[in-house]
Short mmCIF file of C-alpha atoms (C1' of nucleotides) in Angstrom, two decimals:
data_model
loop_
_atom_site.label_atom_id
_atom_site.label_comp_id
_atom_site.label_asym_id
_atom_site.label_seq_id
_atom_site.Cartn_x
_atom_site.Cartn_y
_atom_site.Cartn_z
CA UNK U 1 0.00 0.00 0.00
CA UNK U 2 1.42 3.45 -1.20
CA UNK U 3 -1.57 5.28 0.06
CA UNK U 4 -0.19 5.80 3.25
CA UNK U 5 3.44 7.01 2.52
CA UNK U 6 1.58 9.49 0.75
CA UNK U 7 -0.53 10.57 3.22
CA UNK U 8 2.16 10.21 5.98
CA UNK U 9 4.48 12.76 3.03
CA UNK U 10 1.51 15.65 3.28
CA UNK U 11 -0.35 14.99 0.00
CA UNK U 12 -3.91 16.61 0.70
CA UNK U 13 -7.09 13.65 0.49
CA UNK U 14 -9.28 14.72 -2.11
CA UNK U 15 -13.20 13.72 -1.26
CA UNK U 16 -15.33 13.03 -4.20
CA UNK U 17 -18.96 12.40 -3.91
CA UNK U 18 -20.65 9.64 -6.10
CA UNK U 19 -21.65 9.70 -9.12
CA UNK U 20 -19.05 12.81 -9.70
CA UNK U 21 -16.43 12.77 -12.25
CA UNK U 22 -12.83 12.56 -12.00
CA UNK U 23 -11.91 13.09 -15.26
CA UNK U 24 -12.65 12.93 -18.98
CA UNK U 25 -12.31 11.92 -21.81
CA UNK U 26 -10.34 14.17 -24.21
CA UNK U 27 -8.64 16.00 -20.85
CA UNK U 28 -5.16 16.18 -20.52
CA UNK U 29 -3.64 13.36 -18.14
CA UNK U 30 -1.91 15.85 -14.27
CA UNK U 31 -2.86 13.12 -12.01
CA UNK U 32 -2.58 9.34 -11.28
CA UNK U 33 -5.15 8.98 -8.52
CA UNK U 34 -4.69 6.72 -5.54
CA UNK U 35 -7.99 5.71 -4.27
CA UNK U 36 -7.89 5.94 0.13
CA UNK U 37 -11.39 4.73 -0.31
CA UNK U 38 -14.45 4.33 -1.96
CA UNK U 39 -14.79 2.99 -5.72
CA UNK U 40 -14.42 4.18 -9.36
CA UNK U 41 -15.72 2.79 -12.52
CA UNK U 42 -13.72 3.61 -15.54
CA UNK U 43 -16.00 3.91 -18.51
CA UNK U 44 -16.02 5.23 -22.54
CA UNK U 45 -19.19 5.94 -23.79
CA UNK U 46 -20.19 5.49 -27.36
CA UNK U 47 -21.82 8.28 -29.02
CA UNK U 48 -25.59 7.16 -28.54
CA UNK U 49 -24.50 6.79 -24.74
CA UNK U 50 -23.79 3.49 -24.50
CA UNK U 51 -21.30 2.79 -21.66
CA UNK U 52 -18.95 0.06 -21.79
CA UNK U 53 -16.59 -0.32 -18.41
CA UNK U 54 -13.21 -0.30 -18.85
CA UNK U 55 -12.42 -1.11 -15.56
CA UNK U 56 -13.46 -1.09 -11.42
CA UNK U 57 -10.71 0.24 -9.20
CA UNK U 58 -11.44 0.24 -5.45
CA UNK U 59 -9.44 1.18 -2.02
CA UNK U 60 -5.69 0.38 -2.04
CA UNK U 61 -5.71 0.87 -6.45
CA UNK U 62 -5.11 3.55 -8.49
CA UNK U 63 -5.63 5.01 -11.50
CA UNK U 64 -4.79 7.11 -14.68
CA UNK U 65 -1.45 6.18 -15.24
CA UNK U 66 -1.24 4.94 -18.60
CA UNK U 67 -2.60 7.89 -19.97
CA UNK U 68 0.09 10.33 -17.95
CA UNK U 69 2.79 7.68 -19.16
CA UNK U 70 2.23 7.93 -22.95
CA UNK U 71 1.22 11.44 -22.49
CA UNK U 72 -2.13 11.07 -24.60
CA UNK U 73 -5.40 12.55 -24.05
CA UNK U 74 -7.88 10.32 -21.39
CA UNK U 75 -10.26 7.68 -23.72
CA UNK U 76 -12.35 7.15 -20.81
CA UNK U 77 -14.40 9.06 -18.09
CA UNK U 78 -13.43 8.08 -14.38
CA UNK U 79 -17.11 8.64 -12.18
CA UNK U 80 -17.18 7.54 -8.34
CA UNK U 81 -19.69 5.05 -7.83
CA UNK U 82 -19.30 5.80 -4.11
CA UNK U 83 -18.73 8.66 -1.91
CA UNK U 84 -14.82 8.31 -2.26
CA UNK U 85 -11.27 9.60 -0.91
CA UNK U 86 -9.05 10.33 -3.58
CA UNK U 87 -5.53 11.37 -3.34
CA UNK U 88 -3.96 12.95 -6.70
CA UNK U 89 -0.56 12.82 -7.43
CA UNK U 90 1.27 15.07 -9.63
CA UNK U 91 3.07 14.11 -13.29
CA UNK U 92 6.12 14.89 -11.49
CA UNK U 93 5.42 13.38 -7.96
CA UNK U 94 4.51 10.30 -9.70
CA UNK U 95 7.75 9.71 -11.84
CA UNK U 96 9.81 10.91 -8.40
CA UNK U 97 8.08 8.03 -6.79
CA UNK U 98 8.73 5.52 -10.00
CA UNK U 99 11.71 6.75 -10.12
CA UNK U 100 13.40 6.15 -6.31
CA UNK U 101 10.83 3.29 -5.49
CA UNK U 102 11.40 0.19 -7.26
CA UNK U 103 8.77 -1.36 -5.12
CA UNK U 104 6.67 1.08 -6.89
CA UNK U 105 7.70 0.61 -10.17
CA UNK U 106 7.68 -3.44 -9.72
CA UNK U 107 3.87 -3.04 -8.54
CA UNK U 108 3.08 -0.97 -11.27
CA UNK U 109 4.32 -3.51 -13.97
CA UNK U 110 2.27 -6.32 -12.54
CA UNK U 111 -0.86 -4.42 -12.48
CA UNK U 112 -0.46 -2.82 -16.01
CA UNK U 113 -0.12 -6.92 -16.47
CA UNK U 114 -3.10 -7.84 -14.98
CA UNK U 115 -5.00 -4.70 -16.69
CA UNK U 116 -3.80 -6.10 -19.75
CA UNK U 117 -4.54 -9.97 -19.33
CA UNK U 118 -8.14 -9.12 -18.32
CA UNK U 119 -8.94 -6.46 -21.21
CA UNK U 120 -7.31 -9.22 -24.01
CA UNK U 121 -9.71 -12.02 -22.18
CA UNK U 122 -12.47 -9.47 -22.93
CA UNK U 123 -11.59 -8.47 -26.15
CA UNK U 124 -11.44 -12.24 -27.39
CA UNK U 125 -15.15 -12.61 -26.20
CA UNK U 126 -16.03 -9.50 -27.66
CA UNK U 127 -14.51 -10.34 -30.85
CA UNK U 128 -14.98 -13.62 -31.25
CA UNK U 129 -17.89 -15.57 -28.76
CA UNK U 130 -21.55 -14.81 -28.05
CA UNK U 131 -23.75 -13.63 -25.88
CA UNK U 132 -23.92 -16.47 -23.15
CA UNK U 133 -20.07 -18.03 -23.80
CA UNK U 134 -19.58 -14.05 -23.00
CA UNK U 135 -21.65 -13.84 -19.72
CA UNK U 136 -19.78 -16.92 -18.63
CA UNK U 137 -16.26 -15.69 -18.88
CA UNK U 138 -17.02 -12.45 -17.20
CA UNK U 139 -19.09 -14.27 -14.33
CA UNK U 140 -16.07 -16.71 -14.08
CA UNK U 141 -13.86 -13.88 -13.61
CA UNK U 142 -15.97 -11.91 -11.44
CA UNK U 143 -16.32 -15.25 -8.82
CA UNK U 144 -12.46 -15.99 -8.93
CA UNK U 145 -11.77 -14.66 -4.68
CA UNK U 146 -15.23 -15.58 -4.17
CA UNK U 147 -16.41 -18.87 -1.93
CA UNK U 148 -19.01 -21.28 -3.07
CA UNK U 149 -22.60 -19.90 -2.24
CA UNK U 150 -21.10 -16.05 -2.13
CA UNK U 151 -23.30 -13.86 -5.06
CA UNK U 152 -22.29 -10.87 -7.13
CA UNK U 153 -23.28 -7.77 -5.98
CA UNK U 154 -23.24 -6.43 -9.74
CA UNK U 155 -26.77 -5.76 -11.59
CA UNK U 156 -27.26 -7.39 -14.98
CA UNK U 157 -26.81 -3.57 -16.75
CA UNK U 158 -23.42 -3.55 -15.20
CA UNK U 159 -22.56 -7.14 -16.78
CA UNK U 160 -24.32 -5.54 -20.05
CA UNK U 161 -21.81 -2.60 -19.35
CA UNK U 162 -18.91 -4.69 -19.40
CA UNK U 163 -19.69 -7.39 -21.84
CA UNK U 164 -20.95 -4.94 -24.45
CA UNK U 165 -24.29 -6.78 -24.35
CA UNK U 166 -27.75 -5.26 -23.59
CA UNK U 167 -29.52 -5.71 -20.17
CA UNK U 168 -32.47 -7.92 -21.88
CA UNK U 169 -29.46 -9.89 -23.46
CA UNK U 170 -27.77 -10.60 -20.41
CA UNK U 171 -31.17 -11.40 -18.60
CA UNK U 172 -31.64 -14.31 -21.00
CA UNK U 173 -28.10 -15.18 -21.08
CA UNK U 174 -27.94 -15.37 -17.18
CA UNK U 175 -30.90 -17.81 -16.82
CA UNK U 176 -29.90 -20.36 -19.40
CA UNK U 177 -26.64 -20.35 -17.60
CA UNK U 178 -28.13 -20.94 -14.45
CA UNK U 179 -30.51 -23.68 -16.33
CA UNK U 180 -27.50 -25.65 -17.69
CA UNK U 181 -26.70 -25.49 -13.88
CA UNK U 182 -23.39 -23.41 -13.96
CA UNK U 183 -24.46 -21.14 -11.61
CA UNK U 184 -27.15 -20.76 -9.14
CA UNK U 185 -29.78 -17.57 -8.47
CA UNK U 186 -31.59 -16.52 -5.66
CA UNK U 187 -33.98 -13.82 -5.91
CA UNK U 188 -32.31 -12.33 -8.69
CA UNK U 189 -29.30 -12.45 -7.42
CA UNK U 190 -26.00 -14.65 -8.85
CA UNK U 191 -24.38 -16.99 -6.85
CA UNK U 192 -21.05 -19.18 -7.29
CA UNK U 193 -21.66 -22.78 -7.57
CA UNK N 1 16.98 -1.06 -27.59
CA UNK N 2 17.88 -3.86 -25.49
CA UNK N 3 18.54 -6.44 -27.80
CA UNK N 4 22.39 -5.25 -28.42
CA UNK N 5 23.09 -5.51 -24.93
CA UNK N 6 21.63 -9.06 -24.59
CA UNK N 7 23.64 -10.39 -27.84
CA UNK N 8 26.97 -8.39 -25.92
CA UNK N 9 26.33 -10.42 -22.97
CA UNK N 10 26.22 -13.91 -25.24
CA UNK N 11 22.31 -14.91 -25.09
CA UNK N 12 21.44 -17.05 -27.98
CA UNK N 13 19.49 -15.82 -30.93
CA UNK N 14 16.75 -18.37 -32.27
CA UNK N 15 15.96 -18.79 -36.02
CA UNK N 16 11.93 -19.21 -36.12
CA UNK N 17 10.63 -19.74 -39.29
CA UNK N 18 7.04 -18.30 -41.06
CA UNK N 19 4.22 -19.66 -39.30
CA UNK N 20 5.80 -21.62 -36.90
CA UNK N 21 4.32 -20.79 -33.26
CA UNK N 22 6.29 -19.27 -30.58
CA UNK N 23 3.87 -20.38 -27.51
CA UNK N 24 0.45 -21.29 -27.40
CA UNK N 25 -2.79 -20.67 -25.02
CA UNK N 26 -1.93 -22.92 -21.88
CA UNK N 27 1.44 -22.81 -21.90
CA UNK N 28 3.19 -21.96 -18.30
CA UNK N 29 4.91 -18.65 -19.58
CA UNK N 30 9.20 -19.05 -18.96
CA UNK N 31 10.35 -16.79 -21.40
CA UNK N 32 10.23 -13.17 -22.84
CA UNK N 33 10.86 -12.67 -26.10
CA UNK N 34 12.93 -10.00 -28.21
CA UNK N 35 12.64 -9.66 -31.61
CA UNK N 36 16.29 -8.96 -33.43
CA UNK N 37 14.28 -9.74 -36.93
CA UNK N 38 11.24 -10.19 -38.81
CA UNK N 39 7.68 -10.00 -37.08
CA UNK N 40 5.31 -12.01 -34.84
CA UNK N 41 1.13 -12.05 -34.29
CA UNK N 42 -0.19 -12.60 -31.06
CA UNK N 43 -3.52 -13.84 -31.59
CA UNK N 44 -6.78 -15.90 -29.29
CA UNK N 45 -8.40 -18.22 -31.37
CA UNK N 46 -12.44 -19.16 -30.67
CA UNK N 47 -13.77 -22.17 -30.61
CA UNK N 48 -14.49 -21.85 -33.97
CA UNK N 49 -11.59 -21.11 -35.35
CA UNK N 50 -11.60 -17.66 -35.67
CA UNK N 51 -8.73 -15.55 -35.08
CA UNK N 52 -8.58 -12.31 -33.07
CA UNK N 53 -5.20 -10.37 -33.26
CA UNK N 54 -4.39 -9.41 -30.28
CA UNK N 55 -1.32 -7.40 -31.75
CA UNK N 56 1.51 -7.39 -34.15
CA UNK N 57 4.93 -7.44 -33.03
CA UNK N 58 8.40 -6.14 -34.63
CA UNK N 59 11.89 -5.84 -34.77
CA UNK N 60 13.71 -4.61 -31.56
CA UNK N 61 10.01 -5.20 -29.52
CA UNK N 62 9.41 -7.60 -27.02
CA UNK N 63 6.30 -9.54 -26.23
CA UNK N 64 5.18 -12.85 -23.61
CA UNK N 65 6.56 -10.29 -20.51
CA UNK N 66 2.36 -10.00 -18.92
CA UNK N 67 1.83 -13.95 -18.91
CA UNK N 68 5.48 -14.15 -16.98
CA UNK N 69 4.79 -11.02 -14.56
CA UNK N 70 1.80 -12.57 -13.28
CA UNK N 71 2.65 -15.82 -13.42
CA UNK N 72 -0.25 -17.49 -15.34
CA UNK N 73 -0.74 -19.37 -18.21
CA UNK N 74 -0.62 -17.52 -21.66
CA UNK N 75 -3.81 -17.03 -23.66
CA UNK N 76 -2.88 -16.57 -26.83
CA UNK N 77 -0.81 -18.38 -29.54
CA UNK N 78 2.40 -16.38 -30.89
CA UNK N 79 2.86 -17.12 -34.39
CA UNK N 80 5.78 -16.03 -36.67
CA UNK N 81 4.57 -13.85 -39.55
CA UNK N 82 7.87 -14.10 -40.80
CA UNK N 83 11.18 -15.91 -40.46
CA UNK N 84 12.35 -14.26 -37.74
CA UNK N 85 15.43 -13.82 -35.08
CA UNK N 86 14.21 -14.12 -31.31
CA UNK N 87 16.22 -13.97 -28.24
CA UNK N 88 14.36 -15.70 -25.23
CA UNK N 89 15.03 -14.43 -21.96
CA UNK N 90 14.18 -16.69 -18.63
CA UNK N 91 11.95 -15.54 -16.11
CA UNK N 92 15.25 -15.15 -13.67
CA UNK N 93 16.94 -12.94 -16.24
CA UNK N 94 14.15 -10.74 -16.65
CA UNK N 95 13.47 -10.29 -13.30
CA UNK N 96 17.50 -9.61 -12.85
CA UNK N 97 17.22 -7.21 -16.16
CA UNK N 98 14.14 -5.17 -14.48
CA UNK N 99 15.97 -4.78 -11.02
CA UNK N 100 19.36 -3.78 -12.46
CA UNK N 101 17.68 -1.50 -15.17
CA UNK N 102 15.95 1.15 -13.78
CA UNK N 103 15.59 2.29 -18.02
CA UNK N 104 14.55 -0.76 -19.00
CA UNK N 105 11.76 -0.78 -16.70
CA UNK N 106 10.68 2.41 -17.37
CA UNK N 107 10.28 1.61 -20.85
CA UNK N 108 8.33 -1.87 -19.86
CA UNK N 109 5.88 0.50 -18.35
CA UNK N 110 5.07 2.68 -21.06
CA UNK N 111 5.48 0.00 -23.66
CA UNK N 112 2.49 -1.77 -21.35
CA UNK N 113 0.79 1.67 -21.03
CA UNK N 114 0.62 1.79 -25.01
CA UNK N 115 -0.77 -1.91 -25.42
CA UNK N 116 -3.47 -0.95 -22.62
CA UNK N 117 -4.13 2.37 -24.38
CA UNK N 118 -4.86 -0.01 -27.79
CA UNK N 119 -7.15 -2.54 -26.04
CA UNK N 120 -9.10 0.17 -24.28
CA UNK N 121 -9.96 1.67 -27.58
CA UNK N 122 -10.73 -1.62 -29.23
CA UNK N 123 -12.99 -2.77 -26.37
CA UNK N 124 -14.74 0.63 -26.81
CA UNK N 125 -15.00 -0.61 -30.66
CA UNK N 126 -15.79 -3.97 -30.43
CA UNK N 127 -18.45 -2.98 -27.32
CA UNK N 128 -20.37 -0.24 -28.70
CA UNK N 129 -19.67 0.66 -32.39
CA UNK N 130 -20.97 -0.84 -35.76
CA UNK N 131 -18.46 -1.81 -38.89
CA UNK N 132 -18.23 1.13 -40.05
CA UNK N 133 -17.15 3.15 -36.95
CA UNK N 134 -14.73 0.23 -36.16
CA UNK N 135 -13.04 0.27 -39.21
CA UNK N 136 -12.61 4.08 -39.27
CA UNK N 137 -10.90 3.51 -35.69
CA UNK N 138 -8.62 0.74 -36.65
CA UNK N 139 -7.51 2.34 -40.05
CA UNK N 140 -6.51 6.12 -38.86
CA UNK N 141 -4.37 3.75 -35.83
CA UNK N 142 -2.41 1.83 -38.45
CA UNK N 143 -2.18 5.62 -40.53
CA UNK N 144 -0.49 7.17 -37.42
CA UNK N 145 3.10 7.06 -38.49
CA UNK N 146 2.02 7.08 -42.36
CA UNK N 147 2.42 10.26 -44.51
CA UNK N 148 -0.40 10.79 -47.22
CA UNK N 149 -0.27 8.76 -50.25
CA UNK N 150 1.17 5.88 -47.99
CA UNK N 151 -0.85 2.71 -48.32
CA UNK N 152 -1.73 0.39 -45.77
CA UNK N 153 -0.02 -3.16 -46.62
CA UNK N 154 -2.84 -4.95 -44.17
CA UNK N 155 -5.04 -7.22 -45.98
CA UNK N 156 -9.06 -6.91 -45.49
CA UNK N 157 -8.73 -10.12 -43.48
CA UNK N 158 -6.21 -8.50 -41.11
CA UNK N 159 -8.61 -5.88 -40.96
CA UNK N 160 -11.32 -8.50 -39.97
CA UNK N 161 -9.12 -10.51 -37.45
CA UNK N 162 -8.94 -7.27 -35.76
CA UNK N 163 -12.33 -5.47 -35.45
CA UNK N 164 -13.88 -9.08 -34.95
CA UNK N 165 -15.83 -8.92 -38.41
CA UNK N 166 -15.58 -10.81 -41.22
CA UNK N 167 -14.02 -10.09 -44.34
CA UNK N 168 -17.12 -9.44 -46.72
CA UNK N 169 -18.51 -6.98 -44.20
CA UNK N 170 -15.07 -5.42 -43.87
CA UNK N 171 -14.66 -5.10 -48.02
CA UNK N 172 -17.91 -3.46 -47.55
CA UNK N 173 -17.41 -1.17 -44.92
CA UNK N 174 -13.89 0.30 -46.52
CA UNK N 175 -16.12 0.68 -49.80
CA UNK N 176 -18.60 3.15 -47.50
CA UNK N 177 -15.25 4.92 -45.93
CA UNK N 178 -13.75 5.92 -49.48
CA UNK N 179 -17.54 6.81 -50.81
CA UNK N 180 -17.11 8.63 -48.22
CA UNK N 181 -13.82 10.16 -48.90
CA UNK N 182 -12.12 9.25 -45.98
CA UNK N 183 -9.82 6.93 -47.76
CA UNK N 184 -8.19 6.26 -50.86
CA UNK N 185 -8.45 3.13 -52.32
CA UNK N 186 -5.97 2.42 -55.38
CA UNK N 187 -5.69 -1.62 -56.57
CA UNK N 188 -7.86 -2.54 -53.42
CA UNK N 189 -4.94 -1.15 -51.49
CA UNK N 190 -5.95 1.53 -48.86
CA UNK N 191 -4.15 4.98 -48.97
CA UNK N 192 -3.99 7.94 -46.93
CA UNK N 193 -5.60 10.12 -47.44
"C1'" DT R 1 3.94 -14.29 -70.41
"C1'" DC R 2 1.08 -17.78 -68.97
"C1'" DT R 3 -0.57 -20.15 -64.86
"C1'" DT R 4 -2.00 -20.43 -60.32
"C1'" DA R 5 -2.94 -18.52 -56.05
"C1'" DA R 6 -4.46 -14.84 -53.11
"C1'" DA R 7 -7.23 -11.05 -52.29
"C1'" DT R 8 -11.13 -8.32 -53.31
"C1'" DA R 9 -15.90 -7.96 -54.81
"C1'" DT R 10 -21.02 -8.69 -54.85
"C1'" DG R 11 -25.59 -10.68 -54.19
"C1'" DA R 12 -28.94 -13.51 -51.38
"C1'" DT R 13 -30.36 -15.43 -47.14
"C1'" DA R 14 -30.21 -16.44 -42.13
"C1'" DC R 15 -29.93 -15.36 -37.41
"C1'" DA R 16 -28.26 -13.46 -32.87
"C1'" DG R 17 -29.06 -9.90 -30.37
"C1'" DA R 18 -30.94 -5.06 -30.35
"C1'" DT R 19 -34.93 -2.56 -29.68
"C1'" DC R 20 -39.51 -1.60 -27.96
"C1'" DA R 21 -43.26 -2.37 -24.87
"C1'" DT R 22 -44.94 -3.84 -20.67
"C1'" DA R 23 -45.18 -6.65 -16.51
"C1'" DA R 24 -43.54 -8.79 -12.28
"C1'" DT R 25 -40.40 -9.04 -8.63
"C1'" DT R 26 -37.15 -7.26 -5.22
"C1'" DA R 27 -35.14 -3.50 -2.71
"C1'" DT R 28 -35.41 1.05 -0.57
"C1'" DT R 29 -37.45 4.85 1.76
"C1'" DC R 30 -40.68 7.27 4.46
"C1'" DG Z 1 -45.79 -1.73 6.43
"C1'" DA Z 2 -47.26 0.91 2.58
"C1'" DA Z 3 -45.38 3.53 -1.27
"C1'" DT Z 4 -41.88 4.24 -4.55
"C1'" DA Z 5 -37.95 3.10 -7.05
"C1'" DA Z 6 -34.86 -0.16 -9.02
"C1'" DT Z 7 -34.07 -4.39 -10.99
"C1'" DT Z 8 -35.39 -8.50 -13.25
"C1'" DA Z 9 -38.49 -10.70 -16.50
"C1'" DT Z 10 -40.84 -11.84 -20.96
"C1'" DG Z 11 -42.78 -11.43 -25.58
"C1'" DA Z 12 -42.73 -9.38 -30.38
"C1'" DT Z 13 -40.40 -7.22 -33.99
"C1'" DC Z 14 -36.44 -5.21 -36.35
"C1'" DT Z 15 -31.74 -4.94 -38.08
"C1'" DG Z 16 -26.67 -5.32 -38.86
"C1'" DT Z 17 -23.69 -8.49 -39.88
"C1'" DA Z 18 -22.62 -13.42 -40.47
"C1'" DT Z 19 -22.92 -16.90 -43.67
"C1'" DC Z 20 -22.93 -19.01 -48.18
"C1'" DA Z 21 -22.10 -18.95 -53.02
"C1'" DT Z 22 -19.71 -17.34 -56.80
"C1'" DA Z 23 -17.23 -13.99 -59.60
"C1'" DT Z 24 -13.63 -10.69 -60.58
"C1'" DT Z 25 -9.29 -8.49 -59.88
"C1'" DT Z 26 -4.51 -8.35 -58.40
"C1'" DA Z 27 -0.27 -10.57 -57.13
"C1'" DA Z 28 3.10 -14.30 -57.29
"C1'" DG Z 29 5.50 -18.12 -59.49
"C1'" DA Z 30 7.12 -20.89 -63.21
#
DNA sequence: TCTTAAATATGATACAGATCATAATTATTC
DNA sequence: GAATAATTATGATCTGTATCATATTTAAGA
């Protein structure tokens, strides 16, 4: 956790209330944003509003990097989807700290990794599998740290969100999962098998 | 460029020839791989059959590094486009190469910054935008780097294997972009316009 | 230059999933 | 616990692109 050096070095916690934005797209990249707590969807929106998630960073993550890296415009909005503490670190706090921290930098490279594994697993279903081979992966993914019995606390418009899929879609898809018995629901809700 | 310094210090170079795969989905990950010649695909394949190109990989890059960062199995085949010259690297040397190198792994991240930057966009694509839009995407990113007049030397199955279309709909849709004047098209070859 | 292969082109049909409309269930708030 | 909002559910229709079939053009090889 790098939250706390920073806090302990005098960098100010920002508090953002849900459902406010961070940033946008098009805006030039100042910030990578460490998250002290709350959560933040990433998300690009299509021009008839569609929004697809790029990502879900919570407590303990942070965000924005790659865009301050390769110095290019943001593709994506950032939007708290919780009251959340944010602390934002300058361009040239942020290379100090990849610079003199190989900790850091070491961290950073294994969860650009992980970013990078998870958006070519969705790109493959979004390319190349339908609807309910989709839903699968992405429910698969979401119960991996989950215990038999546990259920997702995500809606069926977020899995639309991040499967490119609409709600309706997914509604259908989720119940002939759960009829071929790969998973289990309860009121609605999903639950791991 | 790295790959000087790893032939200096006496690591082997490996001949691969056209179409001959590198690694495939499954595969524990123990190398990464630098490119002294010729070019490599990194593609998922469906069910199907159907390819999805994940990216395109050339002389003096390096690519299998996520797979071996996070230690899990790679998903995608790596395929030889070419005869090409490739210098493996073991996990241990990487991990030696990143400690001792602060450059080296400042360049990793923005290298994985870039891919990340390319996925998000596709995903946005391949989520929320018809042919058309796709292919308008995917064609000004292979023109960055081109001067007008230059012509793209991707075939209209490339072009399909990386929007996740098919080739008919993409001959169509780069028909509608140079109605539209937003291309040139000389000899089925696509130009800058 | 002729031959063969690869890439591009074009029309017809099929189908998965979007879209639209509306209802039923579950969760939240007063 | 009743009222309201959010989420899930279900049917009917529409549509973009896949699929299939076949032809034409361009490139590569002999």
């Amino acid at each position: 956790m790098y939250i706390q050096q920073l806090i302990d070095k005098g960098f100010p916690i920002k508090s953002v209330l849900k459902d406010s934005i961070i940033y946008e797209p098009g805006m030039k990249p100042r910030f990578v944003y460490f998250i002290k707590s709350g959560e933040i969807r990433m998300v690009t929106v299509s021009e008839e509003g569609k929004e697809f998630i790029q990502g879900v960073f919570k407590s303990g993550q942070y965000f924005g990097e790659p865009a301050l890296l390769v110095n290019r415009p943001y593709l994506a909005f950032t939007i708290a989807n919780k009251n959340s503490e944010l602390i934002a670190l300058g361009r040239d706090d942020f290379f100090k700290l990849l610079k003199s921290d190989s900790d850091f930098s070491m961290d950073l490279i294994k969860v650009l990794s992980n970013r990078l594994f998870y958006k070519s697993m969705m790109l493959e279903e979004l390319a190349n599998e339908k609807a309910e081979h989709r839903l699968e992966t992405i429910i698969n993914y979401l119960f991996t740290d989950l215990a038999k019995g546990d259920s997702l606390n995500v809606t069926r418009q977020d899995l639309a969100d991040m499967t490119g899929l609409r709600v309706e879609t997914v509604i259908r898809g989720v119940k002939l999962l759960a009829d071929k018995g790969l998973i289990l629901l309860h009121k609605g809700k999903i639950i791991k098998k």
